[in-house]
Coordinates of N, CA, C and O and ligand atoms in Angstrom, one line a residue:
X1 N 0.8 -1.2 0.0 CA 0.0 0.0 0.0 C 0.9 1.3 0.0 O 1.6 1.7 0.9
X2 N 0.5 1.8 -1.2 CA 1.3 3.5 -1.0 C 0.8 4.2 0.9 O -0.2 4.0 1.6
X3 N 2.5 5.1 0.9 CA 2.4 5.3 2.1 C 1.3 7.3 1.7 O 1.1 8.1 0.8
X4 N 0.9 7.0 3.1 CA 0.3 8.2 3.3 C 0.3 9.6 4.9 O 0.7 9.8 6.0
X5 N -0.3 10.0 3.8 CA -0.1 11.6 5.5 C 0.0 11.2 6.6 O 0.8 11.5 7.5
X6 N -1.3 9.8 6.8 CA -1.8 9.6 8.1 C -0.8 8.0 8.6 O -0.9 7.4 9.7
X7 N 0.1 7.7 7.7 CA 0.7 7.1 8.4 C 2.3 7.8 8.8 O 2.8 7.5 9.9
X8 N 2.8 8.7 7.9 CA 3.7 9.6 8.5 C 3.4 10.2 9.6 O 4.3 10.6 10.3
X9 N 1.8 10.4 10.0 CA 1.4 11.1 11.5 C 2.0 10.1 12.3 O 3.0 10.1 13.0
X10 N 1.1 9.1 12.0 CA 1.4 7.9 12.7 C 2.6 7.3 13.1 O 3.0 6.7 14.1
X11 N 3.1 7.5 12.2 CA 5.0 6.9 12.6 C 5.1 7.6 14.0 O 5.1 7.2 15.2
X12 N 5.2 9.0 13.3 CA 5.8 10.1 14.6 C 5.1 9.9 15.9 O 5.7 9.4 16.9
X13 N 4.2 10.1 15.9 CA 3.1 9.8 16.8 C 3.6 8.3 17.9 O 3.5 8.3 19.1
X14 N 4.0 7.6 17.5 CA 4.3 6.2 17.8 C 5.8 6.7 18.4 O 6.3 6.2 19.5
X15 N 6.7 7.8 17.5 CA 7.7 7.7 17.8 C 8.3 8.6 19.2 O 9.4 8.6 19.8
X16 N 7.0 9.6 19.5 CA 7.2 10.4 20.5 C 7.1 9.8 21.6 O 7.9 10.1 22.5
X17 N 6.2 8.7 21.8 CA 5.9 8.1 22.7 C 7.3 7.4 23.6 O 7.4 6.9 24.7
X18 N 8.1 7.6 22.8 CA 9.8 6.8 23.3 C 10.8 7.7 24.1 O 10.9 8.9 24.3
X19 N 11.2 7.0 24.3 CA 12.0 7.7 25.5 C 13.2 8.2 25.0 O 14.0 8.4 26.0
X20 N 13.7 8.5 23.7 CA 14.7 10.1 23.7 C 13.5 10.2 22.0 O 13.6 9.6 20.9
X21 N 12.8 10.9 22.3 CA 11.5 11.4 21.4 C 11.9 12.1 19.5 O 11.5 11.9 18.4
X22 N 13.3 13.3 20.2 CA 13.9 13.4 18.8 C 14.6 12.4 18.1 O 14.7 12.5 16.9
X23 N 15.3 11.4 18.9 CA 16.1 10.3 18.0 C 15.2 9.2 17.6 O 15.4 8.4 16.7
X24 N 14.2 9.3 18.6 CA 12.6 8.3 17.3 C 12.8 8.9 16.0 O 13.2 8.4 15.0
X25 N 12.5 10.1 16.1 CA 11.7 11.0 15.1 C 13.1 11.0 13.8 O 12.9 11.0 12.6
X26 N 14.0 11.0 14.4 CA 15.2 11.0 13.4 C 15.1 9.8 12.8 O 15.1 9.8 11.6
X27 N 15.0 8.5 13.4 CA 15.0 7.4 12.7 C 13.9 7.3 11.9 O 14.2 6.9 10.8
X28 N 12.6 7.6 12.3 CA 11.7 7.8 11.0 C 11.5 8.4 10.2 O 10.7 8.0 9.4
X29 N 12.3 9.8 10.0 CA 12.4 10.8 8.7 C 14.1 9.8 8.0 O 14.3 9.9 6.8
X30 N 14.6 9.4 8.7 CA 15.5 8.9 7.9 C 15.2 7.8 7.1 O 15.8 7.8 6.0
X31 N 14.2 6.5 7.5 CA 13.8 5.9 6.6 C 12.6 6.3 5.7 O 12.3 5.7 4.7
X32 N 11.9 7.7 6.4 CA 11.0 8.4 5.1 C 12.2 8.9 4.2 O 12.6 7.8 3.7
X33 N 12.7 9.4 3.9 CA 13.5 10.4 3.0 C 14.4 9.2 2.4 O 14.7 9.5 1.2
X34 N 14.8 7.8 2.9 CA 15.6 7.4 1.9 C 14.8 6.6 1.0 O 15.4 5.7 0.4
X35 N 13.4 6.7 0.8 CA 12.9 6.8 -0.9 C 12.3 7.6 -1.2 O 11.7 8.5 -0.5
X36 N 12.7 7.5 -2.6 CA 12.6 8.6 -3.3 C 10.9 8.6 -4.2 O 10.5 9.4 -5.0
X37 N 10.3 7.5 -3.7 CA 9.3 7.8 -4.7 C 8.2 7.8 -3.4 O 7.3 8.7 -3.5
X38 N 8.1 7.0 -2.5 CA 7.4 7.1 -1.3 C 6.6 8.2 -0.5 O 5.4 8.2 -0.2
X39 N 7.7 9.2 -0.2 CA 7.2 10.2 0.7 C 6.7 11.2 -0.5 O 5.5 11.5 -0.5
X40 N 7.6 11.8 -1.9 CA 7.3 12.9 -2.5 C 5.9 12.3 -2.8 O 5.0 13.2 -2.9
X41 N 5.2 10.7 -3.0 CA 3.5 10.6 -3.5 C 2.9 10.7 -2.3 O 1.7 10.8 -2.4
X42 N 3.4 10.6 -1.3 CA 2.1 11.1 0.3 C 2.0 12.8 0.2 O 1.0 13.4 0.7
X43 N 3.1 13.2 -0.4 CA 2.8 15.1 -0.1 C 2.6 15.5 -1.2 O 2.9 16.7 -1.1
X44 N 2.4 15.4 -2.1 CA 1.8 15.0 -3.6 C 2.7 16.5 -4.3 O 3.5 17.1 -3.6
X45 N 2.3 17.0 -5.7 CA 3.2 17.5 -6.4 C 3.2 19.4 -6.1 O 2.4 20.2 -5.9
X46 N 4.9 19.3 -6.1 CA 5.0 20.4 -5.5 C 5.4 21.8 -6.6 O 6.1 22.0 -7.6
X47 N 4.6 22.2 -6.0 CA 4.1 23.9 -7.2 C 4.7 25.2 -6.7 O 5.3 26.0 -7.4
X48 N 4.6 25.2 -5.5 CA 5.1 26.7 -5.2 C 5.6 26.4 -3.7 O 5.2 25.3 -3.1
X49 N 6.5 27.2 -3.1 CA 7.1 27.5 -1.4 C 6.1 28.0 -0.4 O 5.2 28.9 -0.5
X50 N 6.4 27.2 0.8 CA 5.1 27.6 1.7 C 5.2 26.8 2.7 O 6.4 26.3 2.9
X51 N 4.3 26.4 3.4 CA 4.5 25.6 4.7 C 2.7 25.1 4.8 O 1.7 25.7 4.8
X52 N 3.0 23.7 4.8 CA 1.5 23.2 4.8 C 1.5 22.2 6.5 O 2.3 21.3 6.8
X53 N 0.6 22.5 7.1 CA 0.3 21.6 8.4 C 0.0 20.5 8.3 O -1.3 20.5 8.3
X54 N 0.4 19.2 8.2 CA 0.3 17.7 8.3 C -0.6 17.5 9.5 O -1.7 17.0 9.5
X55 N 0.4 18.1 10.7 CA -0.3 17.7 11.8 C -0.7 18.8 13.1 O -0.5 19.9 12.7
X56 N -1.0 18.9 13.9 CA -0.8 19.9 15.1 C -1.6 19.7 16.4 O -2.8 19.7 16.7
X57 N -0.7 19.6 16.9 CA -1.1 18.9 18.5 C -0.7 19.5 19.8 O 0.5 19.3 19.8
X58 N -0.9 20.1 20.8 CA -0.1 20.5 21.8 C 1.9 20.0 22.0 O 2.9 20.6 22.4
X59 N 1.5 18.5 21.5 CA 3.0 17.7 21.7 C 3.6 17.6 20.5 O 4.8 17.5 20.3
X60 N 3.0 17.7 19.7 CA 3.4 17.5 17.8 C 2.8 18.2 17.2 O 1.6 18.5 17.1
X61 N 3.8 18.7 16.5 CA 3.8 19.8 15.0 C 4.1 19.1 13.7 O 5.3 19.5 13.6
X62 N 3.9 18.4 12.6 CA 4.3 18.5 12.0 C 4.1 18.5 10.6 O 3.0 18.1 10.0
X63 N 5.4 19.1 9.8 CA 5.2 20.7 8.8 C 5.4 20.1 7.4 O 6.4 19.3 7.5
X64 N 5.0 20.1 6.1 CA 5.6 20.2 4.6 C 6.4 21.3 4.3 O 5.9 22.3 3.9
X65 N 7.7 21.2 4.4 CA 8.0 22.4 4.1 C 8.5 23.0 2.7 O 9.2 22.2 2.1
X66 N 8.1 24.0 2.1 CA 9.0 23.9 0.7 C 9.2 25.6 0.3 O 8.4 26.5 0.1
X67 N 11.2 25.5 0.4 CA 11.4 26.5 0.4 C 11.8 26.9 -0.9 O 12.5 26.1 -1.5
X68 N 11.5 28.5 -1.6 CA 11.6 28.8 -2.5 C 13.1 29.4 -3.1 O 13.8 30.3 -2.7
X69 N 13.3 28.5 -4.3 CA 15.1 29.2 -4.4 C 14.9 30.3 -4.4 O 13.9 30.9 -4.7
X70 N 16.6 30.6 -3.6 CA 16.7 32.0 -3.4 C 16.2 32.8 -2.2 O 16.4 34.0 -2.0
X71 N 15.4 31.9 -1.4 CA 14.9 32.5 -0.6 C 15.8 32.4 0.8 O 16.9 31.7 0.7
X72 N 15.5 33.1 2.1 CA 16.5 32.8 3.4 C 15.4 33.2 4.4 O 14.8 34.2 4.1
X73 N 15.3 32.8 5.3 CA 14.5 32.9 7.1 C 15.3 33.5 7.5 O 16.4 33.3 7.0
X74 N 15.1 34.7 8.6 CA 16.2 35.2 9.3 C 16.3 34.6 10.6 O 15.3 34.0 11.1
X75 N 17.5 34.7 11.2 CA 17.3 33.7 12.3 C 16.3 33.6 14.1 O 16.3 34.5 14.9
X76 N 15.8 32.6 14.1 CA 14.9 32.1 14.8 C 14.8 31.1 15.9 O 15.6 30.3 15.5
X77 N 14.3 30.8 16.8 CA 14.5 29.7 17.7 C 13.0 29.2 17.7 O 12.0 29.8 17.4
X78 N 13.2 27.8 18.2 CA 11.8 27.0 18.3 C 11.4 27.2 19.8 O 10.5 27.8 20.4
X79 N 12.5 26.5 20.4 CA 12.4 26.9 21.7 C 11.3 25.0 22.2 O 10.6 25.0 23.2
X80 N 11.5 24.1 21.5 CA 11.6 22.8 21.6 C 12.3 22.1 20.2 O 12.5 22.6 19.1
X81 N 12.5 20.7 20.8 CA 13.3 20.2 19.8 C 12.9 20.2 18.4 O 11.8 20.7 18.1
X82 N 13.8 19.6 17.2 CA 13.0 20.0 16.0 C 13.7 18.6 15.4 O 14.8 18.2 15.8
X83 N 12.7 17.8 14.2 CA 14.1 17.2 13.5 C 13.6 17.4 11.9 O 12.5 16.9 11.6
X84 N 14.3 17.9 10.9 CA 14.3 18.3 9.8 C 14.7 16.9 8.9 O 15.7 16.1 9.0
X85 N 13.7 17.0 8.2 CA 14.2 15.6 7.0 C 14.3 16.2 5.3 O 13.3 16.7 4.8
X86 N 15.2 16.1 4.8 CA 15.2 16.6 3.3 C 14.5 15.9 2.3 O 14.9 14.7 2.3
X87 N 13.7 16.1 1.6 CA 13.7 15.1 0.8 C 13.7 15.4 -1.0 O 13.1 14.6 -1.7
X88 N 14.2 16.3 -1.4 CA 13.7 17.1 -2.5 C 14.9 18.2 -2.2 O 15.1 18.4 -1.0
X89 N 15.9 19.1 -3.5 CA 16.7 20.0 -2.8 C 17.7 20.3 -1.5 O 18.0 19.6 -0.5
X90 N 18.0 21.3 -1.8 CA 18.8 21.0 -0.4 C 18.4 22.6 0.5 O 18.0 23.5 -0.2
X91 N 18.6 22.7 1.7 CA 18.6 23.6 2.8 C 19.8 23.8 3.4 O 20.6 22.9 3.5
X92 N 20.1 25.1 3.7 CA 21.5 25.3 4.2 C 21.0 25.8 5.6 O 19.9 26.4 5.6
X93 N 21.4 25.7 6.6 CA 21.1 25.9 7.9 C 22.7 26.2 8.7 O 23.6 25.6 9.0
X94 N 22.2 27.9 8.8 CA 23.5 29.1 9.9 C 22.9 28.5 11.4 O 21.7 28.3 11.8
X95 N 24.1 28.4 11.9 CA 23.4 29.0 13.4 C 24.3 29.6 14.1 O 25.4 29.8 13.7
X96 N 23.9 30.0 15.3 CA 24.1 31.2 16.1 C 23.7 31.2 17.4 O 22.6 30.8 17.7
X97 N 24.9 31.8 18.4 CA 24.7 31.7 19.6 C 24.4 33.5 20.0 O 24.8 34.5 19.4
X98 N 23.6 33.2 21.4 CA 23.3 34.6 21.7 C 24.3 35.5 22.3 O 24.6 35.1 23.5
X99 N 24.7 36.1 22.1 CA 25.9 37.3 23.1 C 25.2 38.7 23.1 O 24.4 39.3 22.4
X100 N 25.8 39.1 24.6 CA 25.6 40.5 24.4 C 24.6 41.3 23.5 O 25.1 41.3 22.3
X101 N 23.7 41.7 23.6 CA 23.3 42.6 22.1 C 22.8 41.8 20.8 O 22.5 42.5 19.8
X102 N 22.7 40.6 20.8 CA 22.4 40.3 19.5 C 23.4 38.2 19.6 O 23.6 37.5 20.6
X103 N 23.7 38.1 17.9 CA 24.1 36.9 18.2 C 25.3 36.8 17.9 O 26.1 37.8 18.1
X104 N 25.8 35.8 17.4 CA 27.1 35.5 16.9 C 27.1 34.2 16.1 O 26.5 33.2 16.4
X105 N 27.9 34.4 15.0 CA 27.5 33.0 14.0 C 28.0 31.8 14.7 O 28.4 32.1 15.8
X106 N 27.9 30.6 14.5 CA 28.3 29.7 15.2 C 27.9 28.5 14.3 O 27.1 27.6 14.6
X107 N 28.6 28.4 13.1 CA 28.7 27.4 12.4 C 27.3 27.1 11.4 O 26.2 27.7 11.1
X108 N 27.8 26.0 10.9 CA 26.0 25.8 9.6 C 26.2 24.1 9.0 O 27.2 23.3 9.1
X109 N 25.1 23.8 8.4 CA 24.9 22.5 8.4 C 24.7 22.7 6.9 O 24.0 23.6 6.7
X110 N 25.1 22.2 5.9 CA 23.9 21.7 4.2 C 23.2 20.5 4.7 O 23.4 19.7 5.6
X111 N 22.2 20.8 3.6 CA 21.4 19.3 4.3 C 20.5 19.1 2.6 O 19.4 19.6 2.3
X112 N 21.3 18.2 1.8 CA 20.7 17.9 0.6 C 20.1 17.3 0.9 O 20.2 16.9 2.1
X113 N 18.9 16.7 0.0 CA 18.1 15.4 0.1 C 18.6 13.8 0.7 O 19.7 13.3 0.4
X114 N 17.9 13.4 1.4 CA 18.4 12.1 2.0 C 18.5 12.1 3.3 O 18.2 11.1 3.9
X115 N 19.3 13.6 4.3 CA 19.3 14.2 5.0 C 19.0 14.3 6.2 O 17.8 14.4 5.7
X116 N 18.7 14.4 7.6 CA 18.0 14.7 8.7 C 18.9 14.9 9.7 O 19.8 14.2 10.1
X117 N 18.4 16.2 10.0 CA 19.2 17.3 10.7 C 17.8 17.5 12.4 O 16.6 17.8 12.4
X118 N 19.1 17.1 14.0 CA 18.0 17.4 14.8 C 18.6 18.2 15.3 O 19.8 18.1 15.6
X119 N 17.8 19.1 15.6 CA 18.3 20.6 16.5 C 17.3 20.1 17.8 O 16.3 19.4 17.8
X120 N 18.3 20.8 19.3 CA 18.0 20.7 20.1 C 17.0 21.9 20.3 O 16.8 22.7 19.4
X121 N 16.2 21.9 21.9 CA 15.2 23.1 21.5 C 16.3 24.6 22.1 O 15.7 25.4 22.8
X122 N 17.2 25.0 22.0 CA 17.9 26.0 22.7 C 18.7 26.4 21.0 O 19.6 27.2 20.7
X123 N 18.0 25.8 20.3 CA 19.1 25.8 18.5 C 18.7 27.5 18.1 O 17.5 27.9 18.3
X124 N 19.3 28.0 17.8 CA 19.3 29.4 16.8 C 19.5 29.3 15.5 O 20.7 29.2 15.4
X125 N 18.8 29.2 14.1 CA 19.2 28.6 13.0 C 18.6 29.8 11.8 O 17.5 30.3 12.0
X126 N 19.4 30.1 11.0 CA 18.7 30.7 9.8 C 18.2 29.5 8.5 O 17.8 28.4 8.8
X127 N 18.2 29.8 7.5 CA 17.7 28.4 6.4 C 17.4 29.3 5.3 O 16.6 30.3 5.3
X128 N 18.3 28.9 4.0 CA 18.2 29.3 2.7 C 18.2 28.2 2.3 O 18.4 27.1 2.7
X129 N 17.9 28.8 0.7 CA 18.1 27.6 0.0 C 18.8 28.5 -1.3 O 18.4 29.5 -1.9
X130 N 19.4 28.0 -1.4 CA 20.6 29.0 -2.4 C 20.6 28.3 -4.0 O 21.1 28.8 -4.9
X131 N 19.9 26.8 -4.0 CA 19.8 26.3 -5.5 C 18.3 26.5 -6.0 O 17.3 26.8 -5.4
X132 N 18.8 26.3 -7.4 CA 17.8 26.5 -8.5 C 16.5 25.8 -8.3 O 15.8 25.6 -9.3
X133 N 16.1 25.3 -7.2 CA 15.3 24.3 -7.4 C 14.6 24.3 -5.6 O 15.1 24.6 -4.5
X134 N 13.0 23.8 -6.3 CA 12.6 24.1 -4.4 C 13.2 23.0 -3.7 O 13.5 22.0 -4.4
X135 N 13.4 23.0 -2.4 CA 13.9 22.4 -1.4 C 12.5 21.9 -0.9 O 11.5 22.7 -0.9
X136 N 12.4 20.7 -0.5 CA 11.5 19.9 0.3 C 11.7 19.8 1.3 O 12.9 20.0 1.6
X137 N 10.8 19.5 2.6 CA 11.4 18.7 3.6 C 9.8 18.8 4.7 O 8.7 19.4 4.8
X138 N 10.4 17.9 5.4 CA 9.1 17.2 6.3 C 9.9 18.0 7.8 O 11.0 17.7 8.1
X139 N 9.3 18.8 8.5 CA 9.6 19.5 9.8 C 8.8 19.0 10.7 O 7.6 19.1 10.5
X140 N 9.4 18.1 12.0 CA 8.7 17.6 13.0 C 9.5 18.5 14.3 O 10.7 18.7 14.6
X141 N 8.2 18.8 14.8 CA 8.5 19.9 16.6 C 8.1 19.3 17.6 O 7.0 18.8 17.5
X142 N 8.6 19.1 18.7 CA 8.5 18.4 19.9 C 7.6 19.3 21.0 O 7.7 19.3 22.2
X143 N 6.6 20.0 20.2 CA 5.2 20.9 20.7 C 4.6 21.5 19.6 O 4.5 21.1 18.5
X144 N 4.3 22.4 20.3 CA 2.8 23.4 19.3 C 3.6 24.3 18.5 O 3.7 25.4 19.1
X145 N 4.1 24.3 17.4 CA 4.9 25.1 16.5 C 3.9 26.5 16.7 O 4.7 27.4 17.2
X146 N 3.0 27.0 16.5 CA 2.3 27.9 16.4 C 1.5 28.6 17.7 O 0.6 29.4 17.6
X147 N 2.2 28.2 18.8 CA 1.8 29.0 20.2 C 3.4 29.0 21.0 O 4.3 28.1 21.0
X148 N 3.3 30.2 21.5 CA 4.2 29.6 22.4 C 4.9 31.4 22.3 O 4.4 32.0 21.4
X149 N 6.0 31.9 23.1 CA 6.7 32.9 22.9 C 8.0 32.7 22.6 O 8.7 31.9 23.3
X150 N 8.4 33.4 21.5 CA 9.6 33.0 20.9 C 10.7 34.1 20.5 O 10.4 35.3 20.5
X151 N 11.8 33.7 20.1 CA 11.9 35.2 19.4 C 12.7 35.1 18.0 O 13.3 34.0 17.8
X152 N 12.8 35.9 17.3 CA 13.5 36.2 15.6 C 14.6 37.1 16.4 O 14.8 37.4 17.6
X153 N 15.7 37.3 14.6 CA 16.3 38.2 14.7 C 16.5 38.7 13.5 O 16.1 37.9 12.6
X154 N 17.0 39.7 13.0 CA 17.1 40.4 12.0 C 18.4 40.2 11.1 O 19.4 40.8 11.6
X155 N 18.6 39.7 10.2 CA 19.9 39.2 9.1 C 20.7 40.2 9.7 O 21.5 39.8 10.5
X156 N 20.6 41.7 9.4 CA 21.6 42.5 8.7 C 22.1 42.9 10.6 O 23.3 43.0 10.9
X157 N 21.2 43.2 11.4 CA 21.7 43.9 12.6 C 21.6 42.5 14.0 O 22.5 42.5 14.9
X158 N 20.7 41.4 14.0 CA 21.1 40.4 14.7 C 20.1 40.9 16.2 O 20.1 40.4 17.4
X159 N 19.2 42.0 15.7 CA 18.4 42.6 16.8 C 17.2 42.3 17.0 O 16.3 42.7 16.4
X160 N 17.1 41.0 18.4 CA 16.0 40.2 19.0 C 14.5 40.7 19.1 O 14.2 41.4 20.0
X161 N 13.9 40.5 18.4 CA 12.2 40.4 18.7 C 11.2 39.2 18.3 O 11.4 38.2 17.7
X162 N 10.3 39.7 18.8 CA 9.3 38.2 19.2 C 8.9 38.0 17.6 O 8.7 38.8 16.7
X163 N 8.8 36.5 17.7 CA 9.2 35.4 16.6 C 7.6 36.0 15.6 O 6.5 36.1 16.2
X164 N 7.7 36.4 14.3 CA 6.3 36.9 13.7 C 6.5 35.9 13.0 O 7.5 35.9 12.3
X165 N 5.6 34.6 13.0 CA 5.1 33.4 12.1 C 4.2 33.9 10.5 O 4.1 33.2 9.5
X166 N 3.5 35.4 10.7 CA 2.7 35.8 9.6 C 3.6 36.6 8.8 O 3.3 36.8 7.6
X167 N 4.8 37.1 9.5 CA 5.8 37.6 8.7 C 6.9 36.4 7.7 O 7.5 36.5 6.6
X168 N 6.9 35.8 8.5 CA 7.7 34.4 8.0 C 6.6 34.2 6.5 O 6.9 34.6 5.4
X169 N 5.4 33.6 6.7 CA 4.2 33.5 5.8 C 4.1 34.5 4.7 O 4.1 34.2 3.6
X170 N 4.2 36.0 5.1 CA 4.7 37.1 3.8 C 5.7 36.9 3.2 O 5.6 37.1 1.9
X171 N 7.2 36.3 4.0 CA 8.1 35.9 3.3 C 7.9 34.9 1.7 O 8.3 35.2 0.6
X172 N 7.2 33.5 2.2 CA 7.0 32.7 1.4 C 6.1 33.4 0.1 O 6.4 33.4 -1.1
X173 N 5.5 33.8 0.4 CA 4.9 34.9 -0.7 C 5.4 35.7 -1.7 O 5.1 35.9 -2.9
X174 N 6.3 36.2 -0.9 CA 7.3 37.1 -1.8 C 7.6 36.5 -2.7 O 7.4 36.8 -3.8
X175 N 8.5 35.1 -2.1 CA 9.7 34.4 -2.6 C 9.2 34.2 -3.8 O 9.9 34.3 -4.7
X176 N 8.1 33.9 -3.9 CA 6.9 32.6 -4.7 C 6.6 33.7 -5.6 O 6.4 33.4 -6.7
X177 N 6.4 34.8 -5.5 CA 6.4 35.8 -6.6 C 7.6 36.0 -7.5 O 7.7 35.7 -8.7
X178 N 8.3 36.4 -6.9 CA 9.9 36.4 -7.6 C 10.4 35.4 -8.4 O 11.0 35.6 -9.5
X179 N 10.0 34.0 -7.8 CA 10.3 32.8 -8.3 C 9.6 32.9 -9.9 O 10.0 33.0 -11.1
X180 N 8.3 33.0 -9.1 CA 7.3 33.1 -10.9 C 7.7 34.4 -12.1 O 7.8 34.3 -13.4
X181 N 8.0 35.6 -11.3 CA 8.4 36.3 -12.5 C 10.1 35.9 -13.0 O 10.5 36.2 -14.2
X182 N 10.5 35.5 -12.2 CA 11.8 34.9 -12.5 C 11.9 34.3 -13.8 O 12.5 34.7 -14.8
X183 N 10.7 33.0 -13.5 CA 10.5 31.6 -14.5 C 9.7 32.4 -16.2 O 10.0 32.2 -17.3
X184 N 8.9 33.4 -15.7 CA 8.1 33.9 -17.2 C 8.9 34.7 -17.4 O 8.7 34.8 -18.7
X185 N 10.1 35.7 -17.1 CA 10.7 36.0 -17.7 C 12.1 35.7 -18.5 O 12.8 36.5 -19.2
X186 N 12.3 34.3 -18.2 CA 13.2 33.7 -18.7 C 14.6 33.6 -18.1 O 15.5 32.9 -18.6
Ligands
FE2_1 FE1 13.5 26.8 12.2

């Protein structure tokens, strides 16, 4: 039986229940992502950059993500654990520790397709995607992605304010314009 949304819930779902919760969840994005025809027919065909909700739970979040080339998140915390699975493109992920005033870089991950990257919940990360092509990936949260207080920072100055999820959502919009006049105008 082709796999589906509700058994990707279900993996996770089964997999939080264990006792180190993100290294379940890594083991199951890792055997999702290593086929290639499996997961991309559960999240069916991908058109434009955006973030679609699979799941959403007080204990589980989890996300379709698809980032638009060219595009970049400025950096952000979850503020619980996270584990990122590639499956489509690749994602480049900065991170950054907090000092004084703002942050400081502190290394970065690529993460092509095949991929699964777990960030702890204390992680600071930016995420571009710098190739010609959208980036896929399945985002699982170890809570309520969408409540909670958080905070952003700003690329160019690194100056902390509370995390805007509808601003992140304008972002994808942008991108997804750009992309399209990009593509019609050759
Ligand atoms: Fe993130």
């Amino acid at each position: 039986m082709a796999l589906t949304v509700d058994d990707i819930v279900g993996r996770c779902q089964a997999a939080i229940a264990e006792h180190t919760p993100p290294l379940a969840v890594r083991d199951v994005l890792d055997e999702l992502v290593a086929d290639p025809i499996a997961l991309p027919g559960a999240l069916g065909p991908v058109e434009q950059g955006g973030i679609t909700t699979l799941h959403h739970a007080p204990d589980l979040t989890i996300l379709h993500v698809v980032w638009v080339p060219g595009m970049a998140l400025n950096p952000h915390e979850h503020r619980m654990w996270a584990v990122i699975g590639m499956y489509g493109g690749q994602e480049d992920n900065a991170f950054y520790r907090r000092v004084p005033g703002g942050l400081e870089p502190s290394g970065g991950r690529e993460l092509p397709a095949g991929d699964v990257l777990v960030l702890g919940d204390d992680v600071i990360h930016s995420v571009s995607n710098t190739r010609r092509q959208f980036a896929t990936a399945l985002h699982v949260y170890g809570g309520d992605f969408f409540a909670g207080e958080r905070s952003e920072w700003t690329f160019d100055t690194f100056e902390e304010r509370s995390r805007d999820i509808a601003g992140s959502m304008r972002l994808f919009d942008e991108a997804n314009e750009r992309w399209r006049r990009e593509q019609t105008q050759g």
